[in-house]
PDB file of C-alpha atoms in Angstrom:
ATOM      1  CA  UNK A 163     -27.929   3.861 -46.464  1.00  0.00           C
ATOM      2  CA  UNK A 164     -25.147   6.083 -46.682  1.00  0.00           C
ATOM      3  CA  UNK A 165     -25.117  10.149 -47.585  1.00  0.00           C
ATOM      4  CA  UNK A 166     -24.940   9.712 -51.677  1.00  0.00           C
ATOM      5  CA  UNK A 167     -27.834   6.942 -51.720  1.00  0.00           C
ATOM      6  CA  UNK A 168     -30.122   9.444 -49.072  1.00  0.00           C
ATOM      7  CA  UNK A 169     -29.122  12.343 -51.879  1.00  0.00           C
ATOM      8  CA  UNK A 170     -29.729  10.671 -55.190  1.00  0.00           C
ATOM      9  CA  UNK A 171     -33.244   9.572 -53.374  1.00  0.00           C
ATOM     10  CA  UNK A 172     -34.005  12.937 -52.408  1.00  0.00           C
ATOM     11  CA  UNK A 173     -33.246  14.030 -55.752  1.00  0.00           C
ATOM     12  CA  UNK A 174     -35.350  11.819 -57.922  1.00  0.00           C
ATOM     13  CA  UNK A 175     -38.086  13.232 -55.501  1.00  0.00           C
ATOM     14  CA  UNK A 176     -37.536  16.817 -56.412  1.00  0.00           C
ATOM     15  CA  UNK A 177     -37.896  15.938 -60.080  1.00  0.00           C
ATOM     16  CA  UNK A 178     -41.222  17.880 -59.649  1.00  0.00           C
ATOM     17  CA  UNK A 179     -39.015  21.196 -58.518  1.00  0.00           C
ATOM     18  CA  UNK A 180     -38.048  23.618 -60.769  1.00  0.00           C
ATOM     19  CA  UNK A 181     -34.625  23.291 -61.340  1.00  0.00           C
ATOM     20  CA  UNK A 182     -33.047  26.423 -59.223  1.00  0.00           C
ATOM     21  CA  UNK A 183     -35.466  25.030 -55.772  1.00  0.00           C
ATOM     22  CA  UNK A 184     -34.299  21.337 -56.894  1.00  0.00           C
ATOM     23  CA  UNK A 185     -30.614  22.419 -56.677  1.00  0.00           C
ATOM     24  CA  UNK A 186     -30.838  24.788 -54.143  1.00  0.00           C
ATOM     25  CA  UNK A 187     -32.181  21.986 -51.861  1.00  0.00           C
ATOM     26  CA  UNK A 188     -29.724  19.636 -53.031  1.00  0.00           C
ATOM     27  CA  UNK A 189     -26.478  21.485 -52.694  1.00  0.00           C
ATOM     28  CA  UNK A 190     -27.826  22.395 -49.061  1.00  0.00           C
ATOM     29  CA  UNK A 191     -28.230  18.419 -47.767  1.00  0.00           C
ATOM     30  CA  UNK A 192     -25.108  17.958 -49.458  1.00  0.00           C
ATOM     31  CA  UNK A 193     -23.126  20.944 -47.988  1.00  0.00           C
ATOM     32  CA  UNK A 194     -24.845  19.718 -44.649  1.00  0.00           C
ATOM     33  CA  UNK A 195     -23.476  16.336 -44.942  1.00  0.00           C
ATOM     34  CA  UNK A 196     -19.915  17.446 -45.545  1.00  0.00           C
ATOM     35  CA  UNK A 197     -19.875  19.938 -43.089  1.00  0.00           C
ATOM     36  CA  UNK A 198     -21.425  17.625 -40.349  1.00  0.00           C
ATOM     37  CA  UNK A 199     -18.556  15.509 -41.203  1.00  0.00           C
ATOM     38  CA  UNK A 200     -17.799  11.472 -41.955  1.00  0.00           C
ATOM     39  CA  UNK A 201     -18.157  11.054 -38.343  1.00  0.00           C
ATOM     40  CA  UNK A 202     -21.883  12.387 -38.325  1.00  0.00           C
ATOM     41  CA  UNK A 203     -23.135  11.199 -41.026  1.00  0.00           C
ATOM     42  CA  UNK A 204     -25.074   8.209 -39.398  1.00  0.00           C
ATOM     43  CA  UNK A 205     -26.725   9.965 -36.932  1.00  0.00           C
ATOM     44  CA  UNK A 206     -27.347  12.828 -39.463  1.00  0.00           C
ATOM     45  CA  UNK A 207     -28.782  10.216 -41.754  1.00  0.00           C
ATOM     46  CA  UNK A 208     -31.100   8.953 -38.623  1.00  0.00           C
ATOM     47  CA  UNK A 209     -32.496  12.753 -37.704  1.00  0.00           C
ATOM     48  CA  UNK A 210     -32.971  12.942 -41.686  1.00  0.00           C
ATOM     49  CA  UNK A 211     -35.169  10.530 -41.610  1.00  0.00           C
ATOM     50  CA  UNK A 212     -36.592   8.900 -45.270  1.00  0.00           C
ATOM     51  CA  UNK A 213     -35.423  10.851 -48.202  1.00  0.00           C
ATOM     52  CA  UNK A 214     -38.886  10.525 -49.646  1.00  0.00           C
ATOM     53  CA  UNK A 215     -40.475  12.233 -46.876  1.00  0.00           C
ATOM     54  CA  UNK A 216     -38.194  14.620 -47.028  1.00  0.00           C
ATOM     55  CA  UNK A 217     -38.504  15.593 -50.627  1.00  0.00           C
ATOM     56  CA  UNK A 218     -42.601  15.163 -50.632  1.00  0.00           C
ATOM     57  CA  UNK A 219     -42.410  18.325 -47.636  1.00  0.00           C
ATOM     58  CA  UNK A 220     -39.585  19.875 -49.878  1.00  0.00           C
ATOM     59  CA  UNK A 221     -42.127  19.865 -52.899  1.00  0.00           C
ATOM     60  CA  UNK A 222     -45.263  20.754 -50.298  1.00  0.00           C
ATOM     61  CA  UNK A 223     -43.438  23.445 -48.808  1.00  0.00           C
ATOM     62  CA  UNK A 224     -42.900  25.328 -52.861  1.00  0.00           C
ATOM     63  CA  UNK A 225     -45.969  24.286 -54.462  1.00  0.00           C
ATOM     64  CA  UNK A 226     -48.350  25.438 -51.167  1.00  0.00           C
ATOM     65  CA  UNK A 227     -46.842  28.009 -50.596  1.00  0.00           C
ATOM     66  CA  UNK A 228     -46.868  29.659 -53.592  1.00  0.00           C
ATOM     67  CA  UNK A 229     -50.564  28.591 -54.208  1.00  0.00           C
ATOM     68  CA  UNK A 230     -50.458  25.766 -56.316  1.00  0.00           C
ATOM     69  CA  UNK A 231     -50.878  21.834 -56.004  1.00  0.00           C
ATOM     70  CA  UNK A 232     -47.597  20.167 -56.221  1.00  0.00           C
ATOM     71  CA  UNK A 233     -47.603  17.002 -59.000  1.00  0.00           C
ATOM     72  CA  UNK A 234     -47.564  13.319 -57.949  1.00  0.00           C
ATOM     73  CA  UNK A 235     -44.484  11.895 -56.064  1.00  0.00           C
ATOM     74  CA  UNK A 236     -42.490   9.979 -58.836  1.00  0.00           C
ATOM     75  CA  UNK A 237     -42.971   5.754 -58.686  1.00  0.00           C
ATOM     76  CA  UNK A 238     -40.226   4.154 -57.457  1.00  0.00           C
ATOM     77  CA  UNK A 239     -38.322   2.426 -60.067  1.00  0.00           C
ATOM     78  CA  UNK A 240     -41.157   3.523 -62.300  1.00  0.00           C
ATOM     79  CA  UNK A 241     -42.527  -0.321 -62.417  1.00  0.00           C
ATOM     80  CA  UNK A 242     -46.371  -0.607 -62.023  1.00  0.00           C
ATOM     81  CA  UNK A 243     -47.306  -2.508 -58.922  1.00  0.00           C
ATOM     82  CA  UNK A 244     -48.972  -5.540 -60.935  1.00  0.00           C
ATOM     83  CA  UNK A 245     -45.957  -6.850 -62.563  1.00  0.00           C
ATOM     84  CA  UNK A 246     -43.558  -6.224 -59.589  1.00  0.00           C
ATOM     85  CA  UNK A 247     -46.164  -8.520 -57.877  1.00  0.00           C
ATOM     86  CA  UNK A 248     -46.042 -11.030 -60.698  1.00  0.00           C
ATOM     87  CA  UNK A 249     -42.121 -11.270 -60.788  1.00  0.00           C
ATOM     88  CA  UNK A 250     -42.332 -11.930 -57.023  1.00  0.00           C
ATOM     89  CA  UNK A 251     -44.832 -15.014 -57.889  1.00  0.00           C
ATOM     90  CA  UNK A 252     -42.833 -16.301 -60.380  1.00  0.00           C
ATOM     91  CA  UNK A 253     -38.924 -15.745 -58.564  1.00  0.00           C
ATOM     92  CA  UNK A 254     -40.285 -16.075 -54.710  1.00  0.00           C
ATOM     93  CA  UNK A 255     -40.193 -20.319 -55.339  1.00  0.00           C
ATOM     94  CA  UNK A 256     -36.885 -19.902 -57.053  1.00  0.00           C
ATOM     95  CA  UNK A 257     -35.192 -17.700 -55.261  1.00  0.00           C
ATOM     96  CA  UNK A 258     -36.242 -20.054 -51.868  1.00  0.00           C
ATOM     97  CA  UNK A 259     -35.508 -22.880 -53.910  1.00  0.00           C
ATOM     98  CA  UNK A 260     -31.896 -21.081 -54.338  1.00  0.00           C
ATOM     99  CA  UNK A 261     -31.624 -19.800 -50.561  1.00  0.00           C
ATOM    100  CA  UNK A 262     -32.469 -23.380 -49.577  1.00  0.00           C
ATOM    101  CA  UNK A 263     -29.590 -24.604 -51.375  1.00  0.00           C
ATOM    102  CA  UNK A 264     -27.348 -22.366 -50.536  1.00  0.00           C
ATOM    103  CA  UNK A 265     -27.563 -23.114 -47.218  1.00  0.00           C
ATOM    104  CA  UNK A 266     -27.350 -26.728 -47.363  1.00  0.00           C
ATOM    105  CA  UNK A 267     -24.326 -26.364 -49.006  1.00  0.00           C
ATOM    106  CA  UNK A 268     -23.025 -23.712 -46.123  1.00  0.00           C
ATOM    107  CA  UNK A 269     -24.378 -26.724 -43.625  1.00  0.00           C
ATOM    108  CA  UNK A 270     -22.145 -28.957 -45.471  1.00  0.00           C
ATOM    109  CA  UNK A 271     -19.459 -26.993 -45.488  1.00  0.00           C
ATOM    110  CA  UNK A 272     -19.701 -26.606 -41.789  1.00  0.00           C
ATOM    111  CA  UNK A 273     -19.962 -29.637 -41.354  1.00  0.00           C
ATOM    112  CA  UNK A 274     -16.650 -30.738 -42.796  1.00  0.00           C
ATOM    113  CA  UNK A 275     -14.369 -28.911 -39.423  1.00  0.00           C
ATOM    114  CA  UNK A 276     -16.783 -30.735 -37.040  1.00  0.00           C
ATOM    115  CA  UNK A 277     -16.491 -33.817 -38.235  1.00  0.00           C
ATOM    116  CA  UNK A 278     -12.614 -34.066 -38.369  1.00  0.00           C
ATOM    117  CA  UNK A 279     -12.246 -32.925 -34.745  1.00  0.00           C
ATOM    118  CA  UNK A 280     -14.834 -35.431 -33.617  1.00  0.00           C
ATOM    119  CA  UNK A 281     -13.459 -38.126 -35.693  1.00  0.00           C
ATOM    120  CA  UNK A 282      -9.850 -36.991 -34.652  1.00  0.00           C
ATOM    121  CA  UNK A 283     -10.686 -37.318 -30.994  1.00  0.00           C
ATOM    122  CA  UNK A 284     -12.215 -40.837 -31.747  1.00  0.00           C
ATOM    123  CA  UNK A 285      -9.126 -41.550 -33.208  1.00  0.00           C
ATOM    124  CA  UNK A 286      -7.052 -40.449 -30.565  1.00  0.00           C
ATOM    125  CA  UNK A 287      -9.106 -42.506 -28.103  1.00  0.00           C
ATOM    126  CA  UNK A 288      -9.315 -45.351 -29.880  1.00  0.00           C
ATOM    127  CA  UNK A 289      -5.582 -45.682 -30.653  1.00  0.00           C
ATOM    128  CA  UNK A 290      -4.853 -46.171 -26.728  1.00  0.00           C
ATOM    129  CA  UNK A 291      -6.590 -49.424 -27.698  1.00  0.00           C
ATOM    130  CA  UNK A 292      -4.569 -49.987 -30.944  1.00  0.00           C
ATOM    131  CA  UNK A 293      -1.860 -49.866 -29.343  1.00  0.00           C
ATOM    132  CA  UNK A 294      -2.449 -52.536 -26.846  1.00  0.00           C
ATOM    133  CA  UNK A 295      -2.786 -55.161 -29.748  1.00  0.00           C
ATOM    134  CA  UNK A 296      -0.043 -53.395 -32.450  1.00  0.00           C
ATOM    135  CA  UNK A 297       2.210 -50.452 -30.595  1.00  0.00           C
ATOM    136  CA  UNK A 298       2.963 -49.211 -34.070  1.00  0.00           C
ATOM    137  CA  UNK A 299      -0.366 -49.557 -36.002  1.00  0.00           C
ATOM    138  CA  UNK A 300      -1.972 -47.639 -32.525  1.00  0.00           C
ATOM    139  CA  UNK A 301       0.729 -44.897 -32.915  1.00  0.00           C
ATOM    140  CA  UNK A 302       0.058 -44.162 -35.996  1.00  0.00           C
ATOM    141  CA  UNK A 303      -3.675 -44.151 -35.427  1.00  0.00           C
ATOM    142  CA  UNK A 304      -3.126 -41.875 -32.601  1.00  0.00           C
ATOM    143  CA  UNK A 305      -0.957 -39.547 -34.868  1.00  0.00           C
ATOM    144  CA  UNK A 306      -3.897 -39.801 -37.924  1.00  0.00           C
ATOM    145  CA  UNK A 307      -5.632 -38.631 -34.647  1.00  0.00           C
ATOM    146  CA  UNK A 308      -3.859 -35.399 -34.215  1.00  0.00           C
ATOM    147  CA  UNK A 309      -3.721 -34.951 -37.791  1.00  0.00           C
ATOM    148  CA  UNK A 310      -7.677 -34.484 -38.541  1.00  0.00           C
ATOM    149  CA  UNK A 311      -8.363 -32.844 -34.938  1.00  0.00           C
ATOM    150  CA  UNK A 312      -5.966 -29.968 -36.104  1.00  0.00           C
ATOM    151  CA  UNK A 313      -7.336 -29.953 -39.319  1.00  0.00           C
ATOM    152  CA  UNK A 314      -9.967 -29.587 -38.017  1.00  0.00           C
ATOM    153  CA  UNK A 315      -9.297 -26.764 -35.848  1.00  0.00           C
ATOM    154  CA  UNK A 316      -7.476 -25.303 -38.478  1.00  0.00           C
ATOM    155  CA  UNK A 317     -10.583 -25.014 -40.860  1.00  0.00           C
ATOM    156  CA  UNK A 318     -12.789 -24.201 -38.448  1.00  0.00           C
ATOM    157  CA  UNK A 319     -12.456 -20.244 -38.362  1.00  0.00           C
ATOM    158  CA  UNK A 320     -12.428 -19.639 -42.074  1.00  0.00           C
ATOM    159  CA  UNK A 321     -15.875 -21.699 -42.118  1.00  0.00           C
ATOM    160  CA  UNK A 322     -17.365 -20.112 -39.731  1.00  0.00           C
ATOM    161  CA  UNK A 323     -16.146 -16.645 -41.277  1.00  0.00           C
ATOM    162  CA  UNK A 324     -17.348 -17.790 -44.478  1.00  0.00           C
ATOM    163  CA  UNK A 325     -20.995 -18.825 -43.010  1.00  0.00           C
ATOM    164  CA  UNK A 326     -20.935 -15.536 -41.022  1.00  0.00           C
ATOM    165  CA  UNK A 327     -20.129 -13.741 -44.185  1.00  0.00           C
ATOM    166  CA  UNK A 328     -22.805 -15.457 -46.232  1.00  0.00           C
ATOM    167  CA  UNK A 329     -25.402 -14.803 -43.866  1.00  0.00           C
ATOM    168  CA  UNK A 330     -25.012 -11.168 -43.651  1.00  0.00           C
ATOM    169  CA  UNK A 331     -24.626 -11.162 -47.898  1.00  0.00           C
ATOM    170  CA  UNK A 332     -27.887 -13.129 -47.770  1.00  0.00           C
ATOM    171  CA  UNK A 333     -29.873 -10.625 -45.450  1.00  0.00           C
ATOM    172  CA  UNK A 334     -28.400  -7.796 -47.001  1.00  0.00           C
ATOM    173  CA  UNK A 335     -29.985  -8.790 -50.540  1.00  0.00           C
ATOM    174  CA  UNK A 336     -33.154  -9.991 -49.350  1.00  0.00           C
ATOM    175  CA  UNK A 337     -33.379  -6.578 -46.986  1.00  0.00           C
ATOM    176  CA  UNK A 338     -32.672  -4.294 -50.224  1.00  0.00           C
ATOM    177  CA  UNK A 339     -34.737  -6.839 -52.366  1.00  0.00           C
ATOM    178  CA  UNK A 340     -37.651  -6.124 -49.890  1.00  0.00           C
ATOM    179  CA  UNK A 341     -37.102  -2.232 -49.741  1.00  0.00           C
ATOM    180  CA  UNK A 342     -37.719  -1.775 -53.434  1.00  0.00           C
ATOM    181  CA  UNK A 343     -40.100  -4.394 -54.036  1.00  0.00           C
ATOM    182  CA  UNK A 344     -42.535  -2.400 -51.376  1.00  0.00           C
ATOM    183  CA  UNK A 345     -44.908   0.565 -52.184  1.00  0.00           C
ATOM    184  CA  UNK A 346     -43.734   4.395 -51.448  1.00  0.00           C
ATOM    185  CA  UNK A 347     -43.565   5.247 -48.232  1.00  0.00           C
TER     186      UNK A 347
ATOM    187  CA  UNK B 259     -39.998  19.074 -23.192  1.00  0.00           C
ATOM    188  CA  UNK B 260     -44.212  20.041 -23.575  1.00  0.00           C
ATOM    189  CA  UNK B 261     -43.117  23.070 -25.896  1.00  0.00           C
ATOM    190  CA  UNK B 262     -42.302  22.914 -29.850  1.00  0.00           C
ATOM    191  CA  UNK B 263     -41.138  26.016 -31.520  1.00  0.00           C
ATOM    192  CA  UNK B 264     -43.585  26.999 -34.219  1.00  0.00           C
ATOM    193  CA  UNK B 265     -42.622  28.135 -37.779  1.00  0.00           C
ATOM    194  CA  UNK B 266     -42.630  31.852 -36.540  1.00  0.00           C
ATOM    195  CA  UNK B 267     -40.157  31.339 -33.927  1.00  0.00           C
ATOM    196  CA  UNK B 268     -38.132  29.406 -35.595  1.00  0.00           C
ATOM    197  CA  UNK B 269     -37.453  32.278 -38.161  1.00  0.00           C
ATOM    198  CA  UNK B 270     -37.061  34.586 -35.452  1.00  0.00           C
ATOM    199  CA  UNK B 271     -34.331  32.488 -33.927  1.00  0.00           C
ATOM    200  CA  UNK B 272     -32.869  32.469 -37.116  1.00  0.00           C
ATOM    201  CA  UNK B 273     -32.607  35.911 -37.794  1.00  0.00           C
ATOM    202  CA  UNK B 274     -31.526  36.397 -34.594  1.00  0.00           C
ATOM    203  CA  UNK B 275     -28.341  34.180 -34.592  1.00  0.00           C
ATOM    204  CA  UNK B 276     -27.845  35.673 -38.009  1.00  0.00           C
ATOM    205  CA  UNK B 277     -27.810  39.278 -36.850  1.00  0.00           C
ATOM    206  CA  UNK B 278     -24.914  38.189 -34.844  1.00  0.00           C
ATOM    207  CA  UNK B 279     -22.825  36.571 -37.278  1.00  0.00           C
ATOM    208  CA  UNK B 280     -23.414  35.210 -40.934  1.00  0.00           C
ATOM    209  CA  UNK B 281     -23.105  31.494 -40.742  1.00  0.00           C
ATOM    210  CA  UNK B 282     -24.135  27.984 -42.823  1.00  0.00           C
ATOM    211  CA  UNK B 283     -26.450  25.627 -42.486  1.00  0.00           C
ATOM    212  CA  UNK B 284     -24.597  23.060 -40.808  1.00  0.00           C
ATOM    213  CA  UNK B 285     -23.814  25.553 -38.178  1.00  0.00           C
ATOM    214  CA  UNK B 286     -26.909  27.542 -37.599  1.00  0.00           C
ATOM    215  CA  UNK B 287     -28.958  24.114 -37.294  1.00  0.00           C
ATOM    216  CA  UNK B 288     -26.369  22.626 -34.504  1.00  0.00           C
ATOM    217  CA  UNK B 289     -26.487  26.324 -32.728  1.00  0.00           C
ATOM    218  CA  UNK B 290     -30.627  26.028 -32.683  1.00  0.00           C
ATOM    219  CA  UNK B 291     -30.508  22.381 -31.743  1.00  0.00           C
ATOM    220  CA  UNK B 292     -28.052  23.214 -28.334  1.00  0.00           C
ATOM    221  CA  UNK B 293     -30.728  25.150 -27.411  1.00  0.00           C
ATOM    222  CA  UNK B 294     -34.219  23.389 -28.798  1.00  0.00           C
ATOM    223  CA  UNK B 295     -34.929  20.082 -30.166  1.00  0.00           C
ATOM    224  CA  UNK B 296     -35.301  20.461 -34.046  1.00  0.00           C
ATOM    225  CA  UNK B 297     -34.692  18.070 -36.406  1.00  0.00           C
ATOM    226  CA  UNK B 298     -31.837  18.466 -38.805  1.00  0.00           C
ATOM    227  CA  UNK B 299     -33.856  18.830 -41.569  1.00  0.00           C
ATOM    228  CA  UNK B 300     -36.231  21.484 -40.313  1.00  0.00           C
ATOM    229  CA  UNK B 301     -34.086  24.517 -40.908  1.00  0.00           C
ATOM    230  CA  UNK B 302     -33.846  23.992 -44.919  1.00  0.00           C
ATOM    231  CA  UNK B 303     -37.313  25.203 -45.584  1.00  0.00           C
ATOM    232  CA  UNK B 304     -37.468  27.920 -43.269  1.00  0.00           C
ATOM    233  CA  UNK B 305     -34.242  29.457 -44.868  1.00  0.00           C
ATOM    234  CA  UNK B 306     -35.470  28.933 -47.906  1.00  0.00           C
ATOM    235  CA  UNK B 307     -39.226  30.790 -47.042  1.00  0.00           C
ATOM    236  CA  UNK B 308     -36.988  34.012 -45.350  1.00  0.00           C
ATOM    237  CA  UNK B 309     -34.713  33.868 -48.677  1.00  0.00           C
ATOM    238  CA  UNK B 310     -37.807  34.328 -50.848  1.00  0.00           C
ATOM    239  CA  UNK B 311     -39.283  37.187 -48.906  1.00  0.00           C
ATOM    240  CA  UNK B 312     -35.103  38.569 -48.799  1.00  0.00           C
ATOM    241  CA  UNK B 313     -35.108  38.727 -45.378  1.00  0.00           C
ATOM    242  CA  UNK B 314     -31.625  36.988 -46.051  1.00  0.00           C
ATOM    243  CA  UNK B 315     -29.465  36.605 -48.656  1.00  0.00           C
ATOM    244  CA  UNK B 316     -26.207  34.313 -49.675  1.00  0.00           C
ATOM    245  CA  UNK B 317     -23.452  34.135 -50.922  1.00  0.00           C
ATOM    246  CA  UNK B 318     -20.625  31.037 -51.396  1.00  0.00           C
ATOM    247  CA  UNK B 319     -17.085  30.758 -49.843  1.00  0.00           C
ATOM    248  CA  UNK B 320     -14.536  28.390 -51.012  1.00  0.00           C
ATOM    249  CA  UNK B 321     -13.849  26.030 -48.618  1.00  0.00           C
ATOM    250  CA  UNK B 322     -11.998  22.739 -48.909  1.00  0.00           C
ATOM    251  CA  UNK B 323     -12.182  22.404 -52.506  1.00  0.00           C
ATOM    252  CA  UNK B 324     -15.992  23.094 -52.482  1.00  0.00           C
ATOM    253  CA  UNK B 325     -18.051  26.043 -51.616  1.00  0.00           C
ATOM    254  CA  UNK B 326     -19.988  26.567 -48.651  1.00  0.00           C
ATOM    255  CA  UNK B 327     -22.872  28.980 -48.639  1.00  0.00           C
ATOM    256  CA  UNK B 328     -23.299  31.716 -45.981  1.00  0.00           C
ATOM    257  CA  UNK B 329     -26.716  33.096 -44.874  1.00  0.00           C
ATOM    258  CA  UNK B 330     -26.513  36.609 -44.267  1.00  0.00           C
ATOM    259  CA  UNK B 331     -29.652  38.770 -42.899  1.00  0.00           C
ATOM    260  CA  UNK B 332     -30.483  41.793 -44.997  1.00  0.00           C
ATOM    261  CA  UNK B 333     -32.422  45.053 -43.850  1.00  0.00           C
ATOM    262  CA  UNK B 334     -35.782  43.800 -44.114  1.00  0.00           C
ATOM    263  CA  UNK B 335     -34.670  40.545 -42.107  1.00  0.00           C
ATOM    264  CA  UNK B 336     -33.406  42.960 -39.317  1.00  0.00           C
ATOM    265  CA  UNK B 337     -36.971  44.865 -39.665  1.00  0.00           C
ATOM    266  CA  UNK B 338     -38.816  41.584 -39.202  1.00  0.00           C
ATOM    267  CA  UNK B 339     -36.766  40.668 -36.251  1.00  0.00           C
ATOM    268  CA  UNK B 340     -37.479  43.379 -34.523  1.00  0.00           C
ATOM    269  CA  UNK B 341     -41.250  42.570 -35.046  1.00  0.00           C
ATOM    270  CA  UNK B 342     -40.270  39.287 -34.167  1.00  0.00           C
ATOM    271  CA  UNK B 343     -38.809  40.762 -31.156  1.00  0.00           C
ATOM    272  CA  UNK B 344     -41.900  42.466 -29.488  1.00  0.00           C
ATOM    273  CA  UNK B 345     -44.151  40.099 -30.846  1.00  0.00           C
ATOM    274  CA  UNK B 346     -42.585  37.374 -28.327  1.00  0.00           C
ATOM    275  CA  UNK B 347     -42.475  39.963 -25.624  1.00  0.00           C
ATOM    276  CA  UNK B 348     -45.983  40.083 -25.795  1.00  0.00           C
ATOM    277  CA  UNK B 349     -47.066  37.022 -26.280  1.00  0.00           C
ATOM    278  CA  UNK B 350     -44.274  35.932 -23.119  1.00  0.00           C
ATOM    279  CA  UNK B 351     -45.847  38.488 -20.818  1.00  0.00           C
ATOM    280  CA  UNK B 352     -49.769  37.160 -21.530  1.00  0.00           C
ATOM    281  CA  UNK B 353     -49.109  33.538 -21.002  1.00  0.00           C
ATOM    282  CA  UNK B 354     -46.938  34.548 -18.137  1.00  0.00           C
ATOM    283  CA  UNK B 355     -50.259  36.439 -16.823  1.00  0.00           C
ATOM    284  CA  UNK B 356     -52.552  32.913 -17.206  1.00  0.00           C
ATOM    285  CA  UNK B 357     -49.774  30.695 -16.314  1.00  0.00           C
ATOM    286  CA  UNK B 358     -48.892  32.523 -12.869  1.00  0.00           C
ATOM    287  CA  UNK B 359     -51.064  35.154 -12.114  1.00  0.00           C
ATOM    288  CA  UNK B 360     -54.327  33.523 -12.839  1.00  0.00           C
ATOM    289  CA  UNK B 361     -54.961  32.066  -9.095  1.00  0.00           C
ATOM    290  CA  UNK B 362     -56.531  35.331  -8.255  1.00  0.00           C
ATOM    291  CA  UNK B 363     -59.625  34.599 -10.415  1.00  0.00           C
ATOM    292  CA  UNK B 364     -59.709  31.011  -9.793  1.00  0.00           C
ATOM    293  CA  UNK B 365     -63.513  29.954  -9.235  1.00  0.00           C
ATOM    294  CA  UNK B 366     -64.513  29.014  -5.697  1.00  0.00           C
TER     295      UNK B 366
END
């Protein structure tokens, strides 16, 4: 979470505000934030806490104190609870269906720099054999050799950047899918 | 630390800093924090109470292409500091009294 999602969540909390409190209490998260600085604005975030939490004490601080009993906090994404449940029923086998595809493909693809440095290396050995019974033939086995194992070697960090990268993508969507699938906090 | 400043305190500490020198949020939370554990977020409703009952007041100064807001304490905020003021002297000296000078009546 950065500083503008932690004060557009604060914000739909203090809906319930009247509009002066709502953007008094905005402007002064969002002064804090620029004044602490890009630097501190992950461990500002962390003392912060949830922006919910912060916003329901916001609206409990106004409303108590002047008496009254503050309105319900706001749903979040303003979908009832059944048919988020129902959507997860229906897309949970198809979206594992997906993620187990995916990664067979990423396996495959991995796959594919492993398998020309071992086969390269077989080569390589098995040419000093070639070359007993045809010098040329076992050269050029020897050379095919070389060829895949740098290939090989060659692929190999872009794969595993790309696996790396598709991991992270993959947690990173099922982490935020998670978040707002889940109940207020 | 065993200790948490209550809501009370807090304001006095506040007003106090302010009586000093007007300040911002960012500043005044950072000052109370080198001193106290708060949170950063504990400050904005505790301005906000003292700006109802005008113990402070504000006003905005241009700053890199935004504005900043100052806290400034009025009259009545230096009034309730003061009551602030011998309201913690009092209360320091009587838990001083039970904390260190209770042995005498300790039960035998």
């Amino acid at each position: 979470m950065n500083a503008s999602d932690f004060l557009r969540r604060l914000d739909a909390q203090l809906e319930r505000l009247p509009v002066a409190e709502r953007e008094s209490a905005l402007s002064y998260y969002r002064d804090y934030f620029a004044d602490a600085g890009m630097e501190n604005e992950q461990k500002v975030l962390e003392e912060l806490g949830s922006p919910e939490r912060l916003g329901e004490e916001i609206v409990n601080d106004y409303y108590l104190k002047n008496g009254m009993t503050p309105p319900p906090a706001p749903e979040r994404r303003g979908m009832p609870l059944a048919v988020k449940i129902i959507l997860w029923i229906f897309l949970g086998p198809i979206g594992f269906a997906l993620l187990a595809a995916l990664f067979a493909v990423l396996l495959g693809l991995a796959a594919i720099p492993v398998v020309l440095i071992l086969a390269g290396g077989l080569y390589c050995m098995g040419s000093i054999i070639v070359m007993f019974f045809h010098l040329p033939t076992g050269t050029m086995t020897l050379g095919l050799g070389f060829v895949a194992a740098g290939l090989g070697l060659l692929l190999f960090v872009p794969v595993k950047a790309l696996v790396l990268v598709t991991c992270r993508w993959v947690s990173d969507v099922f982490r935020r899918l998670t978040r707002k699938g889940g109940s207020v906090q | 630390m065993a200790f948490q400043l209550g809501a009370s305190l807090l304001e006095a500490c506040v007003l106090a800093l302010l009586e000093r020198e007007d300040t911002y949020g960012y500043i005044l939370t950072q000052n109370i924090r080198s001193v106290i554990e708060i949170s950063e977020s504990t400050l904005y409703p505790v301005l906000r109470r003292l700006q109802k009952e005008e113990c402070l007041s504000t006003y905005d100064m241009p700053c890199q292409g935004r504005n900043r807001r100052y806290y400034q304490i009025t009259p009545t905020g230096l009034e309730r500091l003061e009551h602030y003021r011998m309201d913690w002297t009092e209360y320091k000296n009587k838990v001083d009294l039970v904390l260190s000078g209770g042995k005498e009546h300790e039960c035998k």
